[in-house]
Protein backbone atom coordinates (compact mmCIF):
# COMPACT_ATOMS: atom_id res chain seq x y z
CA UNK A 1 0.00 0.00 0.00
CA UNK A 2 1.25 3.46 -0.81
CA UNK A 3 1.99 5.78 2.09
CA UNK A 4 -0.65 8.25 0.96
CA UNK A 5 -3.30 5.55 0.93
CA UNK A 6 -2.32 4.47 4.39
CA UNK A 7 -2.55 8.05 5.60
CA UNK A 8 -6.01 8.55 4.13
CA UNK A 9 -7.14 5.25 5.59
CA UNK A 10 -5.96 6.36 8.99
CA UNK A 11 -7.64 9.73 8.58
CA UNK A 12 -10.85 8.01 7.56
CA UNK A 13 -10.66 5.68 10.53
CA UNK A 14 -10.01 8.62 12.81
CA UNK A 15 -13.10 10.40 11.50
CA UNK A 16 -15.17 7.30 12.00
CA UNK A 17 -14.04 6.91 15.57
CA UNK A 18 -14.15 10.57 16.46
CA UNK A 19 -16.36 12.80 14.43
CA UNK A 20 -18.91 10.58 12.76
CA UNK A 21 -22.49 11.17 13.76
CA UNK A 22 -23.82 8.49 16.03
CA UNK A 23 -26.63 6.40 14.70
CA UNK A 24 -30.18 6.35 16.01
CA UNK A 25 -29.48 2.94 17.43
CA UNK A 26 -26.51 4.17 19.44
CA UNK A 27 -28.76 6.88 20.91
CA UNK A 28 -31.30 4.21 21.83
CA UNK A 29 -28.60 2.05 23.29
CA UNK A 30 -27.32 4.82 25.51
CA UNK A 31 -30.78 5.77 26.73
CA UNK A 32 -31.74 2.18 27.37
CA UNK A 33 -28.66 1.70 29.50
CA UNK A 34 -28.82 5.08 31.26
CA UNK A 35 -32.54 5.13 32.05
CA UNK A 36 -32.52 2.52 34.85
CA UNK A 37 -29.37 4.13 36.25
CA UNK A 38 -31.20 7.46 36.31
CA UNK A 39 -34.28 6.05 38.03
CA UNK A 40 -32.13 4.37 40.64
CA UNK A 41 -30.20 7.55 41.39
CA UNK A 42 -33.39 9.60 41.63
CA UNK A 43 -34.79 7.14 44.17
CA UNK A 44 -31.49 7.02 46.05
CA UNK A 45 -31.74 10.81 46.48
CA UNK A 46 -35.20 10.75 48.07
CA UNK A 47 -35.74 10.37 51.82
CA UNK A 48 -35.63 8.27 53.91
CA UNK A 49 -32.47 7.63 51.87
CA UNK A 50 -29.47 9.83 52.63
CA UNK A 51 -30.94 10.42 56.07
CA UNK A 52 -33.52 12.82 54.67
CA UNK A 53 -37.10 12.85 55.88
CA UNK A 54 -39.35 10.46 53.96
CA UNK A 55 -40.46 11.97 50.65
CA UNK A 56 -37.90 14.79 50.69
CA UNK A 57 -36.18 15.10 47.30
CA UNK A 58 -32.53 15.95 47.96
CA UNK A 59 -31.07 18.06 45.13
CA UNK A 60 -27.75 16.20 45.23
CA UNK A 61 -25.79 14.25 47.85
CA UNK A 62 -23.00 16.80 47.46
CA UNK A 63 -22.39 18.54 50.78
CA UNK A 64 -19.68 20.90 49.62
CA UNK A 65 -18.47 22.65 46.52
CA UNK A 66 -21.35 23.10 46.00
CA UNK A 67 -23.46 22.18 48.99
CA UNK A 68 -26.68 20.90 47.42
CA UNK A 69 -27.73 18.83 50.40
CA UNK A 70 -31.07 20.62 50.60
CA UNK A 71 -34.46 20.19 49.08
CA UNK A 72 -35.41 22.78 46.49
CA UNK A 73 -39.12 23.02 45.77
CA UNK A 74 -38.37 23.43 42.06
CA UNK A 75 -36.05 20.43 41.71
CA UNK A 76 -38.37 18.32 43.84
CA UNK A 77 -41.47 19.17 41.83
CA UNK A 78 -39.88 18.53 38.46
CA UNK A 79 -38.45 15.25 39.72
CA UNK A 80 -41.83 14.15 41.03
CA UNK A 81 -43.49 15.07 37.78
CA UNK A 82 -41.10 12.74 35.97
CA UNK A 83 -41.83 9.93 38.44
CA UNK A 84 -45.58 10.37 38.06
CA UNK A 85 -45.24 10.34 34.29
CA UNK A 86 -43.31 7.12 34.56
CA UNK A 87 -45.91 5.62 36.85
CA UNK A 88 -48.60 6.46 34.32
CA UNK A 89 -46.66 5.40 31.21
CA UNK A 90 -45.11 2.20 32.58
CA UNK A 91 -47.62 1.38 35.26
CA UNK A 92 -44.67 1.22 37.65
CA UNK A 93 -46.74 1.08 40.85
CA UNK A 94 -43.61 0.61 42.96
CA UNK A 95 -43.22 4.39 42.70
CA UNK A 96 -46.49 5.14 44.50
CA UNK A 97 -45.19 5.13 48.11
CA UNK A 98 -42.37 7.52 47.16
CA UNK A 99 -44.78 9.87 45.41
CA UNK A 100 -47.24 9.81 48.29
CA UNK A 101 -44.51 10.44 50.85
CA UNK A 102 -43.39 13.40 48.79
CA UNK A 103 -46.89 14.83 48.80
CA UNK A 104 -47.35 14.34 52.53
CA UNK A 105 -44.11 16.04 53.52
CA UNK A 106 -44.94 19.04 51.31
CA UNK A 107 -47.67 19.99 53.77
CA UNK A 108 -45.01 20.17 56.49
CA UNK A 109 -42.78 22.33 54.29
CA UNK A 110 -45.66 24.66 53.43
CA UNK A 111 -46.29 25.35 57.12
CA UNK A 112 -42.72 26.30 58.02
CA UNK A 113 -42.39 30.02 58.69
CA UNK A 114 -39.18 31.14 57.03
CA UNK A 115 -37.21 34.11 55.74
CA UNK A 116 -39.53 34.47 52.74
CA UNK A 117 -42.61 34.68 54.88
CA UNK A 118 -45.13 32.63 56.78
CA UNK A 119 -47.98 30.23 56.26
CA UNK A 120 -50.84 32.43 57.36
CA UNK A 121 -50.64 34.72 54.33
CA UNK A 122 -48.96 31.92 52.29
CA UNK A 123 -45.90 34.12 51.65
CA UNK A 124 -43.69 31.39 53.12
CA UNK A 125 -44.43 29.18 50.12
CA UNK A 126 -42.10 31.41 48.14
CA UNK A 127 -39.10 30.02 50.03
CA UNK A 128 -36.89 28.26 47.47
CA UNK A 129 -35.33 25.57 49.63
CA UNK A 130 -35.40 23.74 52.97
CA UNK A 131 -33.18 21.43 55.01
CA UNK A 132 -33.48 17.73 54.20
CA UNK A 133 -35.02 17.04 57.61
CA UNK A 134 -37.89 19.33 56.58
CA UNK A 135 -36.90 22.35 58.64
CA UNK A 136 -36.15 25.94 57.74
CA UNK A 137 -33.04 26.97 55.82
CA UNK A 138 -31.75 30.15 57.40
CA UNK A 139 -28.80 31.10 55.19
CA UNK A 140 -28.65 33.92 52.64
CA UNK A 141 -30.38 33.18 49.35
CA UNK A 142 -32.06 34.75 46.37
CA UNK A 143 -35.36 35.11 48.15
CA UNK A 144 -38.18 35.51 48.41
CA UNK A 145 -39.06 33.83 45.13
CA UNK A 146 -42.54 35.26 45.52
CA UNK A 147 -43.50 34.86 41.91
CA UNK A 148 -45.12 31.47 42.31
CA UNK A 149 -42.75 29.43 40.22
CA UNK A 150 -42.06 26.68 42.74
CA UNK A 151 -45.61 26.26 44.07
CA UNK A 152 -46.79 26.24 40.44
CA UNK A 153 -44.43 23.42 39.49
CA UNK A 154 -45.45 21.46 42.54
CA UNK A 155 -49.13 22.01 41.74
CA UNK A 156 -48.59 20.45 38.33
CA UNK A 157 -46.89 17.39 39.84
CA UNK A 158 -49.77 17.11 42.31
CA UNK A 159 -52.47 17.36 39.65
CA UNK A 160 -50.71 14.69 37.59
CA UNK A 161 -50.71 12.29 40.52
CA UNK A 162 -54.19 13.37 41.60
CA UNK A 163 -55.63 12.37 38.24
CA UNK A 164 -53.89 9.03 38.38
CA UNK A 165 -55.06 8.36 41.92
CA UNK A 166 -58.65 9.30 41.09
CA UNK A 167 -58.61 6.86 38.19
CA UNK A 168 -57.18 4.12 40.35
CA UNK A 169 -59.63 4.26 43.21
CA UNK A 170 -57.53 6.25 45.59
CA UNK A 171 -59.88 9.19 46.07
CA UNK A 172 -59.28 9.15 49.81
CA UNK A 173 -55.63 10.06 49.38
CA UNK A 174 -56.60 12.82 46.98
CA UNK A 175 -59.12 14.47 49.26
CA UNK A 176 -57.30 13.92 52.53
CA UNK A 177 -53.63 14.33 51.65
CA UNK A 178 -53.23 15.79 48.19
CA UNK A 179 -55.88 18.48 47.97
CA UNK A 180 -54.79 20.38 51.12
CA UNK A 181 -51.30 20.79 49.65
CA UNK A 182 -52.55 21.59 46.17
CA UNK A 183 -55.00 24.17 47.43
CA UNK A 184 -52.22 26.10 49.17
CA UNK A 185 -50.15 26.09 46.00
CA UNK A 186 -53.03 27.23 43.81
CA UNK A 187 -53.99 29.96 46.27
CA UNK A 188 -50.37 31.05 46.44
CA UNK A 189 -50.02 31.34 42.66
CA UNK A 190 -53.36 33.14 42.41
CA UNK A 191 -52.25 35.65 45.01
CA UNK A 192 -48.59 36.17 44.18
CA UNK A 193 -47.98 35.46 40.47
CA UNK A 194 -48.18 39.18 39.86
CA UNK A 195 -45.05 39.93 41.88
CA UNK A 196 -41.61 39.56 40.40
CA UNK A 197 -39.05 37.14 41.74
CA UNK A 198 -35.91 35.24 40.89
CA UNK A 199 -35.74 33.13 37.75
CA UNK A 200 -35.31 29.37 37.86
CA UNK A 201 -31.55 29.78 38.04
CA UNK A 202 -32.02 31.93 41.18
CA UNK A 203 -30.02 34.80 39.80
CA UNK A 204 -32.15 37.19 37.76
CA UNK A 205 -34.84 39.11 39.53
CA UNK A 206 -37.76 40.04 37.30
CA UNK A 207 -40.41 38.12 35.34
CA UNK A 208 -39.37 35.06 33.43
CA UNK A 209 -41.04 33.08 30.69
CA UNK A 210 -40.36 29.89 32.62
CA UNK A 211 -42.16 31.11 35.71
CA UNK A 212 -45.07 32.74 33.97
CA UNK A 213 -45.80 29.77 31.72
CA UNK A 214 -45.56 27.33 34.65
CA UNK A 215 -47.92 29.56 36.64
CA UNK A 216 -50.43 29.62 33.81
CA UNK A 217 -50.41 25.87 33.41
CA UNK A 218 -50.77 25.29 37.15
CA UNK A 219 -53.80 27.53 37.55
CA UNK A 220 -55.48 26.39 34.36
CA UNK A 221 -55.28 22.68 35.09
CA UNK A 222 -55.57 23.26 38.83
CA UNK A 223 -58.86 25.03 38.32
CA UNK A 224 -60.33 22.07 36.41
CA UNK A 225 -58.98 19.59 38.92
CA UNK A 226 -60.36 21.61 41.83
CA UNK A 227 -63.77 21.56 40.13
CA UNK A 228 -63.60 17.78 39.88
CA UNK A 229 -63.28 17.78 43.67
CA UNK A 230 -66.00 20.40 44.09
CA UNK A 231 -63.49 22.93 45.28
CA UNK A 232 -63.57 25.28 42.34
CA UNK A 233 -62.77 28.95 42.81
CA UNK A 234 -63.40 31.44 40.06
CA UNK A 235 -60.21 33.30 40.92
CA UNK A 236 -58.11 30.37 39.65
CA UNK A 237 -59.42 30.69 36.13
CA UNK A 238 -59.57 34.48 36.19
CA UNK A 239 -55.90 34.68 37.12
CA UNK A 240 -54.99 31.91 34.66
CA UNK A 241 -56.42 34.13 31.91
CA UNK A 242 -54.51 37.15 33.13
CA UNK A 243 -51.31 35.14 33.22
CA UNK A 244 -51.82 33.79 29.71
CA UNK A 245 -52.33 37.31 28.48
CA UNK A 246 -49.14 38.49 30.13
CA UNK A 247 -47.26 35.42 28.83
CA UNK A 248 -47.70 36.73 25.30
CA UNK A 249 -45.44 39.66 26.06
CA UNK A 250 -42.45 37.29 26.10
CA UNK A 251 -42.82 36.75 22.36
CA UNK A 252 -40.44 39.20 20.71
CA UNK A 253 -41.61 39.48 17.13
CA UNK A 254 -38.77 41.80 16.10
CA UNK A 255 -36.06 39.42 17.23
CA UNK A 256 -38.16 36.34 16.37
CA UNK A 257 -37.39 34.75 19.75
CA UNK A 258 -38.96 34.20 23.15
CA UNK A 259 -37.48 36.58 25.70
CA UNK A 260 -36.35 34.81 28.86
CA UNK A 261 -36.44 37.57 31.47
CA UNK A 262 -38.07 40.95 31.47
CA UNK A 263 -38.76 43.63 34.07
CA UNK A 264 -41.05 46.62 33.66
CA UNK A 265 -41.12 46.00 29.91
CA UNK A 266 -37.33 46.01 29.71
CA UNK A 267 -35.40 43.03 28.42
CA UNK A 268 -33.05 41.44 30.94
CA UNK A 269 -32.08 38.33 28.99
CA UNK A 270 -33.19 37.03 25.65
CA UNK A 271 -31.84 33.54 25.09
CA UNK A 272 -31.88 31.10 27.96
CA UNK A 273 -32.28 27.32 28.23
CA UNK A 274 -34.74 27.96 31.05
CA UNK A 275 -37.18 28.87 28.29
CA UNK A 276 -36.75 25.41 26.76
CA UNK A 277 -37.32 23.85 30.18
CA UNK A 278 -40.49 25.94 30.38
CA UNK A 279 -41.61 24.83 26.91
CA UNK A 280 -41.28 21.12 27.68
CA UNK A 281 -42.94 21.60 31.04
CA UNK A 282 -45.90 23.19 29.24
CA UNK A 283 -46.16 20.42 26.65
CA UNK A 284 -49.67 19.18 26.03
CA UNK A 285 -49.77 16.35 23.47
CA UNK A 286 -53.32 17.28 22.49
CA UNK A 287 -52.78 20.98 21.93
CA UNK A 288 -51.22 20.72 18.47
CA UNK A 289 -48.63 23.37 17.65
CA UNK A 290 -50.42 26.17 19.47
CA UNK A 291 -48.31 29.29 19.80
CA UNK A 292 -50.36 30.93 22.54
CA UNK A 293 -49.22 28.28 25.01
CA UNK A 294 -45.81 27.98 23.30
CA UNK A 295 -46.18 24.30 22.49
CA UNK A 296 -42.89 22.54 21.58
CA UNK A 297 -43.81 22.37 17.87
CA UNK A 298 -45.19 25.92 17.70
CA UNK A 299 -43.33 28.19 15.35
CA UNK A 300 -42.43 30.42 18.31
CA UNK A 301 -40.87 27.56 20.26
CA UNK A 302 -38.95 26.35 17.20
CA UNK A 303 -37.63 29.84 16.51
CA UNK A 304 -36.45 29.91 20.12
CA UNK A 305 -34.79 26.52 19.72
CA UNK A 306 -32.93 27.69 16.64
CA UNK A 307 -31.66 30.92 18.18
CA UNK A 308 -30.74 29.34 21.51
CA UNK A 309 -28.71 26.51 19.98
CA UNK A 310 -26.94 28.95 17.70
CA UNK A 311 -25.90 31.04 20.66
CA UNK A 312 -23.94 28.03 21.94
CA UNK A 313 -22.38 27.04 18.61
CA UNK A 314 -18.60 27.32 18.84
CA UNK A 315 -19.11 28.70 22.33
CA UNK A 316 -17.56 25.71 24.07
CA UNK A 317 -14.53 23.89 22.69
CA UNK A 318 -16.55 20.65 22.86
CA UNK A 319 -18.89 22.21 20.28
CA UNK A 320 -16.16 23.10 17.81
CA UNK A 321 -16.17 21.46 14.43
CA UNK A 322 -19.86 20.67 14.40
CA UNK A 323 -21.76 21.36 11.21
CA UNK A 324 -24.21 24.26 11.41
CA UNK A 325 -27.15 21.88 11.67
CA UNK A 326 -25.64 19.45 14.13
CA UNK A 327 -26.56 19.39 17.81
CA UNK A 328 -24.20 20.94 20.34
CA UNK A 329 -23.85 20.99 24.11
CA UNK A 330 -25.94 23.69 25.84
CA UNK A 331 -25.45 25.56 29.09
CA UNK A 332 -27.96 27.73 30.91
CA UNK A 333 -27.16 30.86 28.87
CA UNK A 334 -24.03 32.27 27.34
CA UNK A 335 -21.69 34.19 29.64
CA UNK A 336 -22.91 32.17 32.61
CA UNK A 337 -20.14 32.05 35.19
CA UNK A 338 -21.57 29.60 37.72
CA UNK A 339 -18.95 26.85 38.02
CA UNK A 340 -17.44 28.32 34.86
CA UNK A 341 -20.75 28.24 33.00
CA UNK A 342 -20.29 24.83 31.41
CA UNK A 343 -22.85 22.82 29.49
CA UNK A 344 -25.51 21.23 31.70
CA UNK A 345 -26.96 17.77 31.15
CA UNK A 346 -30.50 18.91 31.83
CA UNK A 347 -30.42 21.86 29.43
CA UNK A 348 -28.88 19.82 26.61
CA UNK A 349 -31.47 17.09 27.16
CA UNK A 350 -34.28 19.65 27.23
CA UNK A 351 -33.35 20.71 23.69
CA UNK A 352 -33.74 17.08 22.59
CA UNK A 353 -36.99 16.65 24.48
CA UNK A 354 -38.58 19.70 22.87
CA UNK A 355 -37.94 18.20 19.44
CA UNK A 356 -39.17 14.72 20.42
CA UNK A 357 -42.37 16.34 21.67
CA UNK A 358 -42.68 18.21 18.37
CA UNK A 359 -42.17 15.07 16.30
CA UNK A 360 -44.82 13.28 18.35
CA UNK A 361 -47.39 15.96 17.60
CA UNK A 362 -46.52 16.27 13.90
CA UNK A 363 -46.90 12.53 13.44
CA UNK A 364 -50.11 12.53 15.42
CA UNK A 365 -51.69 15.28 13.37
CA UNK A 366 -50.22 13.98 10.13
CA UNK A 367 -48.70 17.27 9.02
CA UNK A 368 -46.30 20.01 9.87
CA UNK A 369 -46.25 23.64 9.06
CA UNK A 370 -43.37 25.91 8.09
CA UNK A 371 -44.18 29.54 8.84
CA UNK A 372 -42.20 32.73 8.40
CA UNK A 373 -41.42 32.48 12.11
CA UNK A 374 -40.16 28.87 12.06
CA UNK A 375 -38.55 28.99 8.64
CA UNK A 376 -35.05 29.52 10.01
CA UNK A 377 -35.38 26.43 12.15
CA UNK A 378 -36.48 24.22 9.25
CA UNK A 379 -34.04 25.68 6.79
CA UNK A 380 -31.18 24.25 8.79
CA UNK A 381 -32.10 20.98 7.14
CA UNK A 382 -32.78 22.05 3.57
CA UNK A 383 -34.65 24.68 1.66
CA UNK A 384 -38.31 24.58 2.59
CA UNK A 385 -40.87 27.18 1.69
CA UNK A 386 -43.56 28.39 3.98
CA UNK A 387 -46.50 26.01 3.85
CA UNK A 388 -48.09 22.88 5.24
CA UNK A 389 -46.58 19.48 4.53
CA UNK A 390 -48.70 16.37 4.88
CA UNK A 391 -47.18 13.22 6.34
CA UNK A 392 -47.53 11.49 2.97
CA UNK A 393 -45.24 14.02 1.29
CA UNK A 394 -41.57 13.40 0.75
CA UNK A 395 -40.76 16.82 2.24
CA UNK A 396 -42.48 15.85 5.46
CA UNK A 397 -40.49 12.63 5.63
CA UNK A 398 -37.28 14.43 4.92
CA UNK A 399 -37.92 16.98 7.66
CA UNK A 400 -38.95 14.41 10.26
CA UNK A 401 -35.88 12.34 9.59
CA UNK A 402 -33.59 15.36 9.80
CA UNK A 403 -35.19 16.68 13.01
CA UNK A 404 -35.01 13.21 14.59
CA UNK A 405 -31.30 12.96 13.82
CA UNK A 406 -30.81 16.48 15.12
CA UNK A 407 -32.69 15.73 18.36
CA UNK A 408 -30.70 12.52 18.89
CA UNK A 409 -27.57 14.62 18.47
CA UNK A 410 -28.26 16.43 21.76
CA UNK A 411 -28.61 13.11 23.55
CA UNK A 412 -25.43 11.92 21.85
CA UNK A 413 -23.55 14.91 23.28
CA UNK A 414 -24.77 13.93 26.73
CA UNK A 415 -23.91 10.29 26.04
CA UNK A 416 -20.43 11.21 24.93
CA UNK A 417 -19.80 13.06 28.18
CA UNK A 418 -21.44 10.58 30.54
CA UNK A 419 -18.73 8.81 32.51
CA UNK A 420 -18.53 5.02 32.28
CA UNK A 421 -20.45 4.53 35.52
CA UNK A 422 -23.39 6.49 34.12
CA UNK A 423 -23.35 9.12 36.85
CA UNK A 424 -24.58 12.57 35.94
CA UNK A 425 -23.35 15.68 37.71
CA UNK A 426 -24.93 19.06 37.10
CA UNK A 427 -22.50 20.12 34.37
CA UNK A 428 -19.81 18.70 32.12
CA UNK A 429 -16.77 20.69 31.19
CA UNK A 430 -17.12 22.68 27.99
CA UNK A 431 -13.39 22.23 27.56
CA UNK A 432 -12.88 18.52 28.04
CA UNK A 433 -16.22 17.03 28.99
CA UNK A 434 -15.34 15.94 32.52
CA UNK A 435 -17.98 16.12 35.25
CA UNK A 436 -18.38 19.46 37.01
CA UNK A 437 -20.30 20.84 40.03
CA UNK A 438 -22.90 18.89 42.03
CA UNK A 439 -22.59 15.12 41.70
CA UNK A 440 -25.58 12.88 41.07
CA UNK A 441 -27.87 15.85 40.51
CA UNK A 442 -31.40 14.52 40.90
CA UNK A 443 -32.73 16.90 38.27
CA UNK A 444 -30.13 15.71 35.72
CA UNK A 445 -31.42 12.17 36.08
CA UNK A 446 -35.06 13.28 35.97
CA UNK A 447 -34.38 15.13 32.73
CA UNK A 448 -32.90 12.02 31.18
CA UNK A 449 -35.99 10.02 32.10
CA UNK A 450 -38.38 12.50 30.50
CA UNK A 451 -36.25 12.93 27.37
CA UNK A 452 -36.22 9.18 26.86
CA UNK A 453 -39.96 8.89 27.44
CA UNK A 454 -40.60 11.64 24.88
CA UNK A 455 -38.35 9.92 22.34
CA UNK A 456 -40.27 6.68 22.92
CA UNK A 457 -43.55 8.52 22.30
CA UNK A 458 -44.63 8.08 25.92
CA UNK A 459 -46.02 11.54 26.38
CA UNK A 460 -47.59 13.05 29.50
CA UNK A 461 -51.34 13.52 29.85
CA UNK A 462 -53.03 16.55 28.37
CA UNK A 463 -53.49 19.48 30.74
CA UNK A 464 -56.29 20.97 28.70
CA UNK A 465 -54.20 23.46 26.74
CA UNK A 466 -56.32 23.05 23.63
CA UNK A 467 -59.21 24.66 25.46
CA UNK A 468 -57.15 27.77 26.05
CA UNK A 469 -58.12 30.63 23.80
CA UNK A 470 -55.81 33.40 22.72
CA UNK A 471 -56.38 36.40 24.96
CA UNK A 472 -58.04 39.35 23.31
CA UNK A 473 -57.84 43.00 24.22
CA UNK A 474 -55.68 44.57 26.87
CA UNK A 475 -54.10 42.45 29.57
CA UNK A 476 -54.55 43.37 33.16
CA UNK A 477 -51.17 44.74 34.18
CA UNK A 478 -48.38 42.23 34.60
CA UNK A 479 -45.91 42.25 37.45
CA UNK A 480 -44.42 45.56 38.48
CA UNK A 481 -40.79 44.95 39.13
CA UNK A 482 -39.22 46.36 42.24
CA UNK A 483 -35.54 46.25 41.45
CA UNK A 484 -34.61 44.59 44.68
CA UNK A 485 -36.02 44.22 48.11
CA UNK A 486 -33.54 46.47 49.80
CA UNK A 487 -32.72 49.20 47.41
CA UNK A 488 -33.94 52.46 48.83
CA UNK A 489 -31.00 54.46 50.14
CA UNK A 490 -32.10 56.30 53.23
CA UNK A 491 -29.94 59.04 54.67
CA UNK A 492 -30.24 60.07 58.28
CA UNK A 493 -28.72 63.46 59.07
CA UNK A 494 -28.30 65.13 62.44
CA UNK A 495 -26.41 68.14 63.69
CA UNK A 496 -24.99 68.28 67.13
CA UNK A 497 -22.80 71.24 67.86
CA UNK A 498 -21.82 69.76 71.17
CA UNK A 499 -20.13 66.80 69.53
CA UNK A 500 -16.64 67.69 68.49
CA UNK A 501 -15.79 64.54 66.67
CA UNK A 502 -12.88 64.05 69.08
CA UNK A 503 -15.00 63.55 72.14
CA UNK A 504 -16.06 60.41 73.83
CA UNK A 505 -19.67 60.33 72.63
CA UNK A 506 -21.09 59.49 69.22
CA UNK A 507 -24.50 59.96 67.68
CA UNK A 508 -26.60 57.05 66.46
CA UNK A 509 -30.03 56.41 65.02
CA UNK A 510 -32.29 53.63 66.27
CA UNK A 511 -35.79 52.72 65.19
CA UNK A 512 -38.75 50.42 64.92
CA UNK A 513 -37.62 48.12 62.12
CA UNK A 514 -34.88 45.48 62.16
CA UNK A 515 -32.64 47.54 59.87
CA UNK A 516 -32.74 50.25 62.55
CA UNK A 517 -32.13 47.87 65.42
CA UNK A 518 -35.76 47.35 66.44
CA UNK A 519 -35.35 49.96 69.20
CA UNK A 520 -32.39 48.12 70.70
CA UNK A 521 -29.81 50.80 71.45
CA UNK A 522 -26.99 48.28 71.18
CA UNK A 523 -28.00 47.69 67.55
CA UNK A 524 -28.28 51.40 66.70
CA UNK A 525 -26.54 52.77 63.63
CA UNK A 526 -23.56 55.07 64.00
CA UNK A 527 -23.64 58.42 62.21
CA UNK A 528 -20.30 59.56 60.81
CA UNK A 529 -19.12 63.13 60.69
CA UNK A 530 -19.67 64.63 57.24
CA UNK A 531 -16.22 65.44 55.90
CA UNK A 532 -16.93 69.02 54.89
CA UNK A 533 -19.51 70.20 57.39
CA UNK A 534 -18.52 70.62 60.96
CA UNK A 535 -21.05 69.25 63.42
CA UNK A 536 -23.15 67.39 60.80
CA UNK A 537 -23.36 63.62 61.08
CA UNK A 538 -25.02 61.14 58.76
CA UNK A 539 -25.57 57.49 57.96
CA UNK A 540 -26.97 55.97 54.78
CA UNK A 541 -28.62 52.58 54.93
CA UNK A 542 -30.73 50.46 52.59
CA UNK A 543 -34.38 49.87 53.33
CA UNK A 544 -37.18 48.14 51.48
CA UNK A 545 -39.43 50.37 49.36
CA UNK A 546 -42.77 51.71 50.66
CA UNK A 547 -41.94 50.91 54.25
CA UNK A 548 -42.99 53.01 57.22
CA UNK A 549 -40.81 53.26 60.28
CA UNK A 550 -40.24 55.29 63.44
CA UNK A 551 -36.85 56.40 64.64
CA UNK A 552 -34.96 58.58 67.08
CA UNK A 553 -31.40 59.75 67.58
CA UNK A 554 -29.35 58.79 70.57
CA UNK A 555 -25.92 59.58 71.89
CA UNK A 556 -23.77 56.85 73.28
CA UNK A 557 -20.65 57.18 75.33
CA UNK A 558 -17.82 55.55 73.43
CA UNK A 559 -16.14 54.24 76.52
CA UNK A 560 -16.01 52.70 78.93
CA UNK A 561 -19.74 51.79 78.93
CA UNK A 562 -22.15 52.74 76.21
CA UNK A 563 -24.38 54.93 78.36
CA UNK A 564 -27.24 56.16 76.26
CA UNK A 565 -28.81 59.60 76.00
CA UNK A 566 -32.02 59.82 74.00
CA UNK A 567 -32.73 62.94 72.02
CA UNK A 568 -35.42 65.18 73.33
CA UNK A 569 -37.77 65.09 70.38
CA UNK A 570 -40.43 67.78 70.68
CA UNK A 571 -43.73 66.31 71.74
CA UNK A 572 -42.08 63.28 73.22
CA UNK A 573 -43.06 60.95 70.38
CA UNK A 574 -40.91 59.34 67.75
CA UNK A 575 -39.81 60.63 64.41
CA UNK A 576 -41.57 58.99 61.46
CA UNK A 577 -40.44 58.11 57.97
CA UNK A 578 -41.57 56.14 54.97
CA UNK A 579 -39.49 54.99 52.04
CA UNK A 580 -40.78 55.80 48.56
CA UNK A 581 -41.61 53.06 46.04
CA UNK A 582 -38.42 53.84 44.19
CA UNK A 583 -35.54 56.29 44.31
CA UNK A 584 -33.96 57.37 47.57
CA UNK A 585 -34.85 59.23 50.71
CA UNK A 586 -33.01 61.87 52.70
CA UNK A 587 -34.68 62.55 56.02
CA UNK A 588 -34.96 66.09 57.35
CA UNK A 589 -31.85 67.17 59.20
CA UNK A 590 -32.44 66.76 62.90
CA UNK A 591 -30.90 68.88 65.60
CA UNK A 592 -29.91 66.78 68.53
CA UNK A 593 -31.34 68.18 71.74
CA UNK A 594 -30.11 66.62 74.92
CA UNK A 595 -33.07 65.46 76.91
CA UNK A 596 -31.47 66.77 80.08
CA UNK A 597 -31.10 70.29 78.73
C1 LIG B 1 -26.64 29.30 43.59
C2 LIG B 1 -27.74 29.12 42.61
O1 LIG B 1 -28.40 27.91 42.81
C3 LIG B 1 -27.24 29.14 41.22
O2 LIG B 1 -28.29 29.04 40.34
C4 LIG B 1 -26.53 30.40 41.00
O3 LIG B 1 -26.00 30.40 39.73
C5 LIG B 1 -25.45 30.61 42.03
N1 LIG B 1 -25.98 30.52 43.34
C6 LIG B 1 -24.74 31.91 41.84
O4 LIG B 1 -25.66 32.98 41.95
C1 LIG C 1 -28.76 25.71 40.70
C2 LIG C 1 -29.82 25.85 39.68
O1 LIG C 1 -29.60 27.05 38.96
C3 LIG C 1 -31.19 25.87 40.30
O2 LIG C 1 -32.15 25.90 39.29
C4 LIG C 1 -31.38 24.63 41.15
O3 LIG C 1 -32.62 24.69 41.79
C5 LIG C 1 -30.28 24.48 42.16
N1 LIG C 1 -29.00 24.59 41.54
C6 LIG C 1 -30.37 23.12 42.87
O4 LIG C 1 -30.23 22.10 41.95
PDB file of C-alpha atoms and ligand atoms in Angstrom, residues 68 72 74 129 141 199-203 332-333 336-339 344 426, ligand 1:
ATOM      1  CA  UNK A  68     -26.680  20.902  47.424  1.00  0.00           C
ATOM      2  CA  UNK A  72     -35.412  22.785  46.494  1.00  0.00           C
ATOM      3  CA  UNK A  74     -38.369  23.433  42.063  1.00  0.00           C
ATOM      4  CA  UNK A 129     -35.328  25.573  49.635  1.00  0.00           C
ATOM      5  CA  UNK A 141     -30.379  33.182  49.352  1.00  0.00           C
ATOM      6  CA  UNK A 199     -35.738  33.133  37.749  1.00  0.00           C
ATOM      7  CA  UNK A 200     -35.314  29.367  37.857  1.00  0.00           C
ATOM      8  CA  UNK A 201     -31.549  29.780  38.042  1.00  0.00           C
ATOM      9  CA  UNK A 202     -32.016  31.927  41.176  1.00  0.00           C
ATOM     10  CA  UNK A 203     -30.025  34.805  39.795  1.00  0.00           C
ATOM     11  CA  UNK A 332     -27.962  27.729  30.912  1.00  0.00           C
ATOM     12  CA  UNK A 333     -27.162  30.860  28.874  1.00  0.00           C
ATOM     13  CA  UNK A 336     -22.913  32.170  32.608  1.00  0.00           C
ATOM     14  CA  UNK A 337     -20.135  32.051  35.190  1.00  0.00           C
ATOM     15  CA  UNK A 338     -21.574  29.603  37.718  1.00  0.00           C
ATOM     16  CA  UNK A 339     -18.948  26.851  38.022  1.00  0.00           C
ATOM     17  CA  UNK A 344     -25.505  21.232  31.695  1.00  0.00           C
ATOM     18  CA  UNK A 426     -24.927  19.060  37.097  1.00  0.00           C
TER      19      UNK A 426
HETATM   20  C1  LIG B   1     -26.643  29.300  43.589  1.00  0.00           C
HETATM   21  C2  LIG B   1     -27.741  29.119  42.610  1.00  0.00           C
HETATM   22  O1  LIG B   1     -28.404  27.913  42.813  1.00  0.00           O
HETATM   23  C3  LIG B   1     -27.239  29.144  41.221  1.00  0.00           C
HETATM   24  O2  LIG B   1     -28.294  29.037  40.336  1.00  0.00           O
HETATM   25  C4  LIG B   1     -26.530  30.398  41.004  1.00  0.00           C
HETATM   26  O3  LIG B   1     -25.998  30.398  39.730  1.00  0.00           O
HETATM   27  C5  LIG B   1     -25.445  30.606  42.031  1.00  0.00           C
HETATM   28  N1  LIG B   1     -25.977  30.522  43.336  1.00  0.00           N
HETATM   29  C6  LIG B   1     -24.741  31.906  41.844  1.00  0.00           C
HETATM   30  O4  LIG B   1     -25.665  32.977  41.954  1.00  0.00           O
END
